[in-house]
Amino acid sequence: MQHSAIVGASAAGVSAAISMRSLGHDGRITIIDRDPHPPYERPPLSKLTDRTLRPIVPPSRFTELDIELRLGSEVRGVDPVSRTLHLDADDSLKIDTLLLSTGVAARRLTVPGSDLAHVLVLRDASDAALLADRFSTGGPLVIIGAGFIGLEIAALAREQGLDVTVVEVGPRPLQTLDERVGTHVLDLHRSQGVRFVLGRTVRRLEGVDAVEKVVLDDGTRLSAATVVVGIGVEPRTELARAIGVRTDSQGIVVDAYGQTDVPWVYAAGDVASQPHPHLVTGPGRIEHWDVALKHGAAVGATMAGHPTAFTETPYVWSDQFGRTFQMFGRPHTTDELVMRRDATPESYLGFWLRDEVVVAVCGFDRPRDVGAARRLIQLPVGTHRDALADDGLELRNLIKTITRGSSPRPDSKKGVTIT
């Protein structure tokens, strides 16, 4: 009987295992993860105030599909010649194929004082539990980094009444997106009482046993009962490198089907450096939950004997202050953003153009519009920026017009009119 091992009970790993079974793979499947909890969703961790973990699938599903879980167990070594994984307590598994869905690890501060108590990151359930404990003690809270994780934690902390300061090295939040998106995010958070210190880095952390002060590069000193570090992630490639699998700065290098340069080893999810039509500068990681699920399913299909390339449009969302930011596609820094004229920090819709073609869309508190706008990405034709900017024009009508091959025309009184 063929034995497939999956290291990492992540969205990608679980999705791959279920995909293999659904496509008739009748061999043995084992999922291994050092986290003792049944596989759970990661996005809700930044909102974990009740400490309830949401399962990716009901635990009974693994029994129904005859998928073995080895939780609280870690791969300590591997023999690539015999294809043997060495686990804890002299346990080992002889396997035929291996999927690495090991994900990423939070990047840590390396400044003096970064080893003080109450300096936290957020990647797993244990991190979330520590953070919830610190929230219950009150602020002040200092967050290092204004990416999605930092912003979500800032929003949650403010909703619980904590004093929150965000330190960001760049001039605005969400540096990889357009300046207007970052400015809208900044204005929203400031309106809710979040303070920002922009263009600054951390020089050191101070405290006796636990953190008390954050000292910035310009000498500014911020009081802090808790510090949360959200300065990016590092792909967990240790096992891949031990096997001799090719890796790069982005992660484990795979082809369009998730296969590495070692034929019996695959990788999926956040750790995979994959080719994708939305990555215009070459292979890389796409670190989003929805992508991990779908990439895992595609790689699982390949492992089950049904080669499947992952080409779906990437999707990401982020909940902040009771509203949701959504984005389809992967804009490049050279793409042009066209925003609807009714944009405010509380609600906006934007379209990224590349050679006059929509390649990505984003919206805040506009789920219906974002869902409709997604279809524009799938249309390999140019559109009119006036039509995109006109908040009075229904997107569904615009899409119908484009698919019919006609063009929106400007109207001096009513903006853009469908012809």
GROMACS .gro file of C-alpha atoms in nm:
model
  419
    1MET     CA    1   0.000   0.000   0.000
    2GLN     CA    2   0.131   0.342  -0.097
    3HIS     CA    3   0.195   0.566   0.203
    4SER     CA    4   0.171   0.944   0.161
    5ALA     CA    5   0.283   1.164   0.449
    6ILE     CA    6   0.182   1.529   0.487
    7VAL     CA    7   0.394   1.739   0.721
    8GLY     CA    8   0.185   2.033   0.840
    9ALA     CA    9  -0.183   2.015   0.942
   10SER     CA   10  -0.239   2.348   0.773
   11ALA     CA   11  -0.514   2.452   0.533
   12ALA     CA   12  -0.300   2.331   0.244
   13GLY     CA   13  -0.213   2.000   0.408
   14VAL     CA   14  -0.568   1.914   0.511
   15SER     CA   15  -0.707   2.024   0.175
   16ALA     CA   16  -0.453   1.808  -0.006
   17ALA     CA   17  -0.541   1.498   0.198
   18ILE     CA   18  -0.914   1.541   0.138
   19SER     CA   19  -0.852   1.602  -0.232
   20MET     CA   20  -0.650   1.282  -0.259
   21ARG     CA   21  -0.928   1.078  -0.102
   22SER     CA   22  -1.202   1.244  -0.309
   23LEU     CA   23  -1.016   1.146  -0.626
   24GLY     CA   24  -0.989   0.782  -0.530
   25HIS     CA   25  -0.646   0.759  -0.368
   26ASP     CA   26  -0.674   0.443  -0.159
   27GLY     CA   27  -0.328   0.438  -0.002
   28ARG     CA   28  -0.235   0.532   0.350
   29ILE     CA   29  -0.237   0.905   0.433
   30THR     CA   30  -0.075   1.044   0.748
   31ILE     CA   31  -0.080   1.411   0.853
   32ILE     CA   32   0.195   1.510   1.099
   33ASP     CA   33   0.205   1.833   1.298
   34ARG     CA   34   0.379   1.943   1.615
   35ASP     CA   35   0.071   2.145   1.717
   36PRO     CA   36  -0.141   1.924   1.947
   37HIS     CA   37  -0.476   2.073   1.841
   38PRO     CA   38  -0.692   1.919   1.569
   39PRO     CA   39  -0.637   2.117   1.246
   40TYR     CA   40  -0.784   2.465   1.288
   41GLU     CA   41  -0.836   2.782   1.087
   42ARG     CA   42  -0.563   3.043   1.127
   43PRO     CA   43  -0.739   3.368   1.018
   44PRO     CA   44  -0.967   3.383   1.328
   45LEU     CA   45  -0.664   3.376   1.560
   46SER     CA   46  -0.630   3.753   1.540
   47LYS     CA   47  -0.983   3.775   1.682
   48LEU     CA   48  -0.944   3.501   1.944
   49THR     CA   49  -1.104   3.652   2.254
   50ASP     CA   50  -1.314   3.347   2.345
   51ARG     CA   51  -1.023   3.107   2.275
   52THR     CA   52  -1.242   2.886   2.057
   53LEU     CA   53  -1.054   2.725   1.770
   54ARG     CA   54  -1.249   2.674   1.449
   55PRO     CA   55  -1.175   2.335   1.292
   56ILE     CA   56  -1.085   2.330   0.923
   57VAL     CA   57  -1.318   2.032   0.893
   58PRO     CA   58  -1.503   1.840   1.167
   59PRO     CA   59  -1.255   1.605   1.337
   60SER     CA   60  -1.480   1.312   1.248
   61ARG     CA   61  -1.404   1.382   0.881
   62PHE     CA   62  -1.053   1.245   0.918
   63THR     CA   63  -1.191   0.918   1.055
   64GLU     CA   64  -1.448   0.896   0.775
   65LEU     CA   65  -1.176   0.940   0.512
   66ASP     CA   66  -0.926   0.713   0.688
   67ILE     CA   67  -0.672   0.993   0.728
   68GLU     CA   68  -0.436   0.938   1.021
   69LEU     CA   69  -0.344   1.238   1.235
   70ARG     CA   70  -0.012   1.246   1.423
   71LEU     CA   71  -0.062   1.562   1.629
   72GLY     CA   72   0.185   1.691   1.884
   73SER     CA   73   0.453   1.508   1.687
   74GLU     CA   74   0.748   1.654   1.502
   75VAL     CA   75   0.969   1.523   1.224
   76ARG     CA   76   1.316   1.518   1.379
   77GLY     CA   77   1.501   1.379   1.080
   78VAL     CA   78   1.465   1.215   0.743
   79ASP     CA   79   1.646   0.947   0.544
   80PRO     CA   80   1.588   1.042   0.180
   81VAL     CA   81   1.736   0.719   0.051
   82SER     CA   82   1.491   0.491   0.235
   83ARG     CA   83   1.223   0.761   0.246
   84THR     CA   84   1.189   0.732   0.621
   85LEU     CA   85   1.068   1.008   0.850
   86HIS     CA   86   1.204   0.996   1.204
   87LEU     CA   87   0.959   1.134   1.461
   88ASP     CA   88   0.964   1.175   1.838
   89ALA     CA   89   1.044   0.892   2.080
   90ASP     CA   90   1.221   0.672   1.822
   91ASP     CA   91   0.906   0.656   1.611
   92SER     CA   92   0.949   0.644   1.234
   93LEU     CA   93   0.739   0.625   0.920
   94LYS     CA   94   0.834   0.462   0.590
   95ILE     CA   95   0.669   0.662   0.312
   96ASP     CA   96   0.641   0.674  -0.066
   97THR     CA   97   0.546   1.037  -0.124
   98LEU     CA   98   0.575   1.345   0.093
   99LEU     CA   99   0.387   1.675   0.093
  100LEU     CA  100   0.545   1.965   0.281
  101SER     CA  101   0.278   2.211   0.397
  102THR     CA  102   0.487   2.347   0.681
  103GLY     CA  103   0.384   2.710   0.627
  104VAL     CA  104   0.578   3.005   0.758
  105ALA     CA  105   0.718   3.123   1.090
  106ALA     CA  106   0.680   3.474   1.225
  107ARG     CA  107   0.990   3.688   1.188
  108ARG     CA  108   1.117   3.802   1.528
  109LEU     CA  109   1.282   4.119   1.644
  110THR     CA  110   1.658   4.086   1.692
  111VAL     CA  111   1.718   4.409   1.885
  112PRO     CA  112   1.835   4.421   2.248
  113GLY     CA  113   1.550   4.330   2.484
  114SER     CA  114   1.351   4.132   2.228
  115ASP     CA  115   1.369   3.829   2.460
  116LEU     CA  116   1.179   4.007   2.739
  117ALA     CA  117   0.846   3.865   2.854
  118HIS     CA  118   0.527   3.985   2.684
  119VAL     CA  119   0.693   4.035   2.345
  120LEU     CA  120   0.465   3.828   2.126
  121VAL     CA  121   0.401   3.714   1.771
  122LEU     CA  122   0.084   3.556   1.630
  123ARG     CA  123   0.104   3.240   1.420
  124ASP     CA  124  -0.069   2.959   1.612
  125ALA     CA  125  -0.315   2.879   1.890
  126SER     CA  126  -0.059   2.907   2.169
  127ASP     CA  127   0.038   3.255   2.047
  128ALA     CA  128  -0.329   3.355   2.038
  129ALA     CA  129  -0.384   3.231   2.394
  130LEU     CA  130  -0.091   3.438   2.520
  131LEU     CA  131  -0.223   3.741   2.336
  132ALA     CA  132  -0.572   3.696   2.482
  133ASP     CA  133  -0.418   3.682   2.831
  134ARG     CA  134  -0.234   4.007   2.768
  135PHE     CA  135  -0.547   4.177   2.635
  136SER     CA  136  -0.722   4.094   2.961
  137THR     CA  137  -0.453   4.281   3.158
  138GLY     CA  138  -0.499   4.600   2.955
  139GLY     CA  139  -0.257   4.826   2.768
  140PRO     CA  140  -0.062   5.002   2.656
  141LEU     CA  141  -0.009   4.781   2.351
  142VAL     CA  142   0.260   4.855   2.094
  143ILE     CA  143   0.240   4.677   1.758
  144ILE     CA  144   0.549   4.661   1.538
  145GLY     CA  145   0.443   4.645   1.173
  146ALA     CA  146   0.133   4.772   0.991
  147GLY     CA  147   0.055   4.472   0.773
  148PHE     CA  148  -0.273   4.284   0.785
  149ILE     CA  149  -0.190   4.099   1.109
  150GLY     CA  150  -0.083   4.413   1.292
  151LEU     CA  151  -0.388   4.607   1.174
  152GLU     CA  152  -0.632   4.333   1.272
  153ILE     CA  153  -0.478   4.311   1.619
  154ALA     CA  154  -0.488   4.690   1.651
  155ALA     CA  155  -0.858   4.695   1.560
  156LEU     CA  156  -0.942   4.419   1.806
  157ALA     CA  157  -0.743   4.585   2.084
  158ARG     CA  158  -0.916   4.920   2.031
  159GLU     CA  159  -1.256   4.751   2.033
  160GLN     CA  160  -1.161   4.619   2.377
  161GLY     CA  161  -1.058   4.964   2.494
  162LEU     CA  162  -0.680   4.920   2.494
  163ASP     CA  163  -0.436   5.202   2.430
  164VAL     CA  164  -0.273   5.108   2.095
  165THR     CA  165   0.029   5.244   1.908
  166VAL     CA  166   0.148   5.099   1.575
  167VAL     CA  167   0.510   5.148   1.469
  168GLU     CA  168   0.573   5.111   1.095
  169VAL     CA  169   0.901   5.156   0.908
  170GLY     CA  170   0.724   5.281   0.596
  171PRO     CA  171   0.523   5.599   0.541
  172ARG     CA  172   0.184   5.421   0.564
  173PRO     CA  173   0.020   5.085   0.639
  174LEU     CA  174   0.004   4.805   0.380
  175GLN     CA  175   0.317   4.915   0.198
  176THR     CA  176   0.277   4.664  -0.085
  177LEU     CA  177  -0.053   4.823  -0.195
  178ASP     CA  178  -0.126   5.162  -0.345
  179GLU     CA  179  -0.074   5.480  -0.143
  180ARG     CA  180  -0.446   5.561  -0.153
  181VAL     CA  181  -0.541   5.225   0.000
  182GLY     CA  182  -0.283   5.272   0.275
  183THR     CA  183  -0.406   5.626   0.342
  184HIS     CA  184  -0.767   5.510   0.374
  185VAL     CA  185  -0.657   5.239   0.618
  186LEU     CA  186  -0.454   5.490   0.816
  187ASP     CA  187  -0.743   5.737   0.838
  188LEU     CA  188  -0.987   5.465   0.949
  189HIS     CA  189  -0.762   5.342   1.230
  190ARG     CA  190  -0.680   5.690   1.348
  191SER     CA  191  -1.052   5.771   1.363
  192GLN     CA  192  -1.088   5.475   1.600
  193GLY     CA  193  -0.811   5.594   1.832
  194VAL     CA  194  -0.512   5.397   1.700
  195ARG     CA  195  -0.191   5.600   1.709
  196PHE     CA  196   0.072   5.552   1.437
  197VAL     CA  197   0.444   5.625   1.442
  198LEU     CA  198   0.552   5.605   1.078
  199GLY     CA  199   0.897   5.595   0.919
  200ARG     CA  200   1.059   5.464   1.237
  201THR     CA  201   1.229   5.141   1.345
  202VAL     CA  202   1.285   4.983   1.687
  203ARG     CA  203   1.627   5.036   1.843
  204ARG     CA  204   1.572   4.833   2.160
  205LEU     CA  205   1.314   4.713   2.415
  206GLU     CA  206   1.355   4.794   2.781
  207GLY     CA  207   1.227   4.637   3.102
  208VAL     CA  208   1.341   4.444   3.408
  209ASP     CA  209   1.194   4.102   3.331
  210ALA     CA  210   0.903   4.202   3.107
  211VAL     CA  211   0.888   4.470   2.841
  212GLU     CA  212   0.810   4.821   2.965
  213LYS     CA  213   0.940   5.054   2.694
  214VAL     CA  214   0.991   5.049   2.318
  215VAL     CA  215   1.278   5.277   2.212
  216LEU     CA  216   1.274   5.390   1.850
  217ASP     CA  217   1.563   5.491   1.625
  218ASP     CA  218   1.498   5.860   1.682
  219GLY     CA  219   1.502   5.818   2.060
  220THR     CA  220   1.123   5.816   2.106
  221ARG     CA  221   1.022   5.602   2.405
  222LEU     CA  222   0.682   5.432   2.401
  223SER     CA  223   0.532   5.274   2.714
  224ALA     CA  224   0.431   4.914   2.654
  225ALA     CA  225   0.276   4.644   2.872
  226THR     CA  226   0.269   4.418   2.565
  227VAL     CA  227   0.448   4.427   2.230
  228VAL     CA  228   0.320   4.236   1.928
  229VAL     CA  229   0.566   4.187   1.643
  230GLY     CA  230   0.419   4.168   1.293
  231ILE     CA  231   0.716   4.232   1.066
  232GLY     CA  232   0.671   3.950   0.819
  233VAL     CA  233   0.737   3.578   0.801
  234GLU     CA  234   1.000   3.325   0.701
  235PRO     CA  235   0.918   3.005   0.509
  236ARG     CA  236   0.977   2.688   0.709
  237THR     CA  237   1.209   2.506   0.471
  238GLU     CA  238   1.427   2.315   0.718
  239LEU     CA  239   1.290   1.971   0.631
  240ALA     CA  240   1.304   2.039   0.258
  241ARG     CA  241   1.670   2.136   0.282
  242ALA     CA  242   1.745   1.827   0.491
  243ILE     CA  243   1.606   1.611   0.210
  244GLY     CA  244   1.801   1.803  -0.052
  245VAL     CA  245   1.500   1.973  -0.209
  246ARG     CA  246   1.570   2.300  -0.388
  247THR     CA  247   1.468   2.614  -0.196
  248ASP     CA  248   1.507   2.983  -0.259
  249SER     CA  249   1.448   3.303  -0.062
  250GLN     CA  250   1.074   3.263  -0.118
  251GLY     CA  251   1.037   2.903   0.001
  252ILE     CA  252   1.032   2.550  -0.138
  253VAL     CA  253   1.060   2.567  -0.517
  254VAL     CA  254   0.781   2.379  -0.696
  255ASP     CA  255   0.644   2.356  -1.048
  256ALA     CA  256   0.287   2.443  -1.150
  257TYR     CA  257   0.171   2.110  -1.005
  258GLY     CA  258   0.339   2.145  -0.667
  259GLN     CA  259   0.621   1.900  -0.736
  260THR     CA  260   0.976   1.977  -0.621
  261ASP     CA  261   1.299   1.876  -0.793
  262VAL     CA  262   1.289   1.557  -0.584
  263PRO     CA  263   1.017   1.357  -0.763
  264TRP     CA  264   0.855   1.206  -0.452
  265VAL     CA  265   0.839   1.538  -0.263
  266TYR     CA  266   0.571   1.805  -0.309
  267ALA     CA  267   0.498   2.136  -0.136
  268ALA     CA  268   0.180   2.343  -0.103
  269GLY     CA  269   0.050   2.654   0.067
  270ASP     CA  270   0.244   2.940   0.223
  271VAL     CA  271   0.578   2.761   0.210
  272ALA     CA  272   0.568   2.694  -0.165
  273SER     CA  273   0.753   2.918  -0.410
  274GLN     CA  274   0.522   2.855  -0.702
  275PRO     CA  275   0.476   2.981  -1.057
  276HIS     CA  276   0.140   3.151  -1.095
  277PRO     CA  277  -0.014   3.367  -1.370
  278HIS     CA  278  -0.076   3.650  -1.121
  279LEU     CA  279   0.291   3.666  -1.016
  280VAL     CA  280   0.434   3.880  -1.293
  281THR     CA  281   0.793   3.893  -1.166
  282GLY     CA  282   0.836   3.516  -1.133
  283PRO     CA  283   0.762   3.237  -0.883
  284GLY     CA  284   0.695   3.325  -0.522
  285ARG     CA  285   0.477   3.271  -0.217
  286ILE     CA  286   0.109   3.365  -0.202
  287GLU     CA  287   0.040   3.376   0.172
  288HIS     CA  288  -0.336   3.369   0.196
  289TRP     CA  289  -0.579   3.122   0.353
  290ASP     CA  290  -0.801   3.082   0.047
  291VAL     CA  291  -0.498   3.025  -0.175
  292ALA     CA  292  -0.358   2.764   0.066
  293LEU     CA  293  -0.685   2.568   0.055
  294LYS     CA  294  -0.703   2.571  -0.324
  295HIS     CA  295  -0.335   2.515  -0.384
  296GLY     CA  296  -0.342   2.223  -0.144
  297ALA     CA  297  -0.640   2.072  -0.326
  298ALA     CA  298  -0.463   2.105  -0.661
  299VAL     CA  299  -0.140   1.947  -0.536
  300GLY     CA  300  -0.339   1.670  -0.366
  301ALA     CA  301  -0.508   1.597  -0.698
  302THR     CA  302  -0.167   1.571  -0.863
  303MET     CA  303  -0.047   1.331  -0.593
  304ALA     CA  304  -0.359   1.121  -0.654
  305GLY     CA  305  -0.269   1.084  -1.020
  306HIS     CA  306  -0.469   1.373  -1.162
  307PRO     CA  307  -0.213   1.644  -1.253
  308THR     CA  308  -0.370   1.981  -1.168
  309ALA     CA  309  -0.206   2.321  -1.201
  310PHE     CA  310  -0.314   2.592  -0.960
  311THR     CA  311  -0.406   2.904  -1.158
  312GLU     CA  312  -0.706   3.051  -0.972
  313THR     CA  313  -0.717   3.422  -0.895
  314PRO     CA  314  -0.569   3.481  -0.545
  315TYR     CA  315  -0.810   3.612  -0.282
  316VAL     CA  316  -0.738   3.777   0.052
  317TRP     CA  317  -0.958   3.936   0.315
  318SER     CA  318  -0.905   4.117   0.644
  319ASP     CA  319  -1.162   4.210   0.910
  320GLN     CA  320  -1.111   4.547   1.080
  321PHE     CA  321  -1.358   4.741   1.297
  322GLY     CA  322  -1.656   4.533   1.189
  323ARG     CA  323  -1.582   4.578   0.818
  324THR     CA  324  -1.399   4.359   0.570
  325PHE     CA  325  -1.119   4.442   0.326
  326GLN     CA  326  -1.121   4.210   0.023
  327MET     CA  327  -0.886   4.175  -0.271
  328PHE     CA  328  -0.875   3.952  -0.578
  329GLY     CA  329  -0.555   3.930  -0.781
  330ARG     CA  330  -0.198   4.035  -0.708
  331PRO     CA  331  -0.121   4.391  -0.811
  332HIS     CA  332   0.234   4.488  -0.901
  333THR     CA  333   0.387   4.817  -0.788
  334THR     CA  334   0.386   4.941  -1.147
  335ASP     CA  335   0.012   4.878  -1.195
  336GLU     CA  336  -0.222   5.178  -1.192
  337LEU     CA  337  -0.498   5.196  -0.932
  338VAL     CA  338  -0.831   5.348  -1.036
  339MET     CA  339  -1.066   5.408  -0.742
  340ARG     CA  340  -1.435   5.487  -0.754
  341ARG     CA  341  -1.504   5.852  -0.683
  342ASP     CA  342  -1.718   5.780  -0.377
  343ALA     CA  343  -1.420   5.631  -0.186
  344THR     CA  344  -1.397   5.705   0.188
  345PRO     CA  345  -1.192   5.541   0.465
  346GLU     CA  346  -1.509   5.349   0.564
  347SER     CA  347  -1.597   5.224   0.213
  348TYR     CA  348  -1.410   5.210  -0.116
  349LEU     CA  349  -1.364   5.010  -0.435
  350GLY     CA  350  -1.052   5.007  -0.653
  351PHE     CA  351  -0.921   4.845  -0.971
  352TRP     CA  352  -0.559   4.789  -1.072
  353LEU     CA  353  -0.485   4.824  -1.442
  354ARG     CA  354  -0.194   4.680  -1.636
  355ASP     CA  355  -0.183   4.776  -2.003
  356GLU     CA  356  -0.543   4.896  -1.963
  357VAL     CA  357  -0.659   4.551  -1.844
  358VAL     CA  358  -0.796   4.495  -1.490
  359VAL     CA  359  -0.558   4.259  -1.308
  360ALA     CA  360  -0.674   4.306  -0.947
  361VAL     CA  361  -0.960   4.459  -0.748
  362CYS     CA  362  -1.002   4.559  -0.385
  363GLY     CA  363  -1.282   4.687  -0.170
  364PHE     CA  364  -1.357   4.779   0.187
  365ASP     CA  365  -1.707   4.715   0.315
  366ARG     CA  366  -1.816   4.651  -0.045
  367PRO     CA  367  -1.859   4.270  -0.070
  368ARG     CA  368  -2.120   4.276  -0.346
  369ASP     CA  369  -1.917   4.512  -0.564
  370VAL     CA  370  -1.593   4.319  -0.509
  371GLY     CA  371  -1.766   3.996  -0.606
  372ALA     CA  372  -1.891   4.154  -0.929
  373ALA     CA  373  -1.560   4.326  -1.001
  374ARG     CA  374  -1.377   3.992  -0.978
  375ARG     CA  375  -1.526   3.902  -1.317
  376LEU     CA  376  -1.340   4.193  -1.476
  377ILE     CA  377  -1.010   4.017  -1.397
  378GLN     CA  378  -1.117   3.720  -1.606
  379LEU     CA  379  -1.187   3.937  -1.911
  380PRO     CA  380  -0.868   3.969  -2.119
  381VAL     CA  381  -0.975   4.299  -2.269
  382GLY     CA  382  -0.917   4.660  -2.181
  383THR     CA  383  -1.185   4.873  -2.021
  384HIS     CA  384  -1.242   5.245  -1.968
  385ARG     CA  385  -1.102   5.404  -1.655
  386ASP     CA  386  -1.387   5.660  -1.654
  387ALA     CA  387  -1.634   5.373  -1.632
  388LEU     CA  388  -1.439   5.213  -1.347
  389ALA     CA  389  -1.423   5.540  -1.154
  390ASP     CA  390  -1.794   5.621  -1.197
  391ASP     CA  391  -1.970   5.520  -0.874
  392GLY     CA  392  -2.306   5.555  -1.046
  393LEU     CA  393  -2.237   5.276  -1.295
  394GLU     CA  394  -2.346   4.923  -1.200
  395LEU     CA  395  -2.054   4.685  -1.244
  396ARG     CA  396  -2.281   4.414  -1.378
  397ASN     CA  397  -2.385   4.644  -1.660
  398LEU     CA  398  -2.022   4.731  -1.730
  399ILE     CA  399  -1.931   4.363  -1.753
  400LYS     CA  400  -2.222   4.295  -1.989
  401THR     CA  401  -2.109   4.584  -2.207
  402ILE     CA  402  -1.751   4.459  -2.225
  403THR     CA  403  -1.856   4.103  -2.307
  404ARG     CA  404  -2.082   4.236  -2.584
  405GLY     CA  405  -1.786   4.418  -2.732
  406SER     CA  406  -1.935   4.766  -2.703
  407SER     CA  407  -1.796   5.054  -2.501
  408PRO     CA  408  -1.924   5.279  -2.224
  409ARG     CA  409  -1.950   5.638  -2.343
  410PRO     CA  410  -1.923   5.950  -2.124
  411ASP     CA  411  -2.229   6.162  -2.063
  412SER     CA  412  -2.174   6.525  -1.962
  413LYS     CA  413  -2.455   6.520  -1.705
  414LYS     CA  414  -2.471   6.165  -1.578
  415GLY     CA  415  -2.117   6.044  -1.607
  416VAL     CA  416  -2.073   5.716  -1.798
  417THR     CA  417  -2.363   5.567  -1.992
  418ILE     CA  418  -2.385   5.214  -2.130
  419THR     CA  419  -2.432   5.197  -2.510
   0.00000   0.00000   0.00000
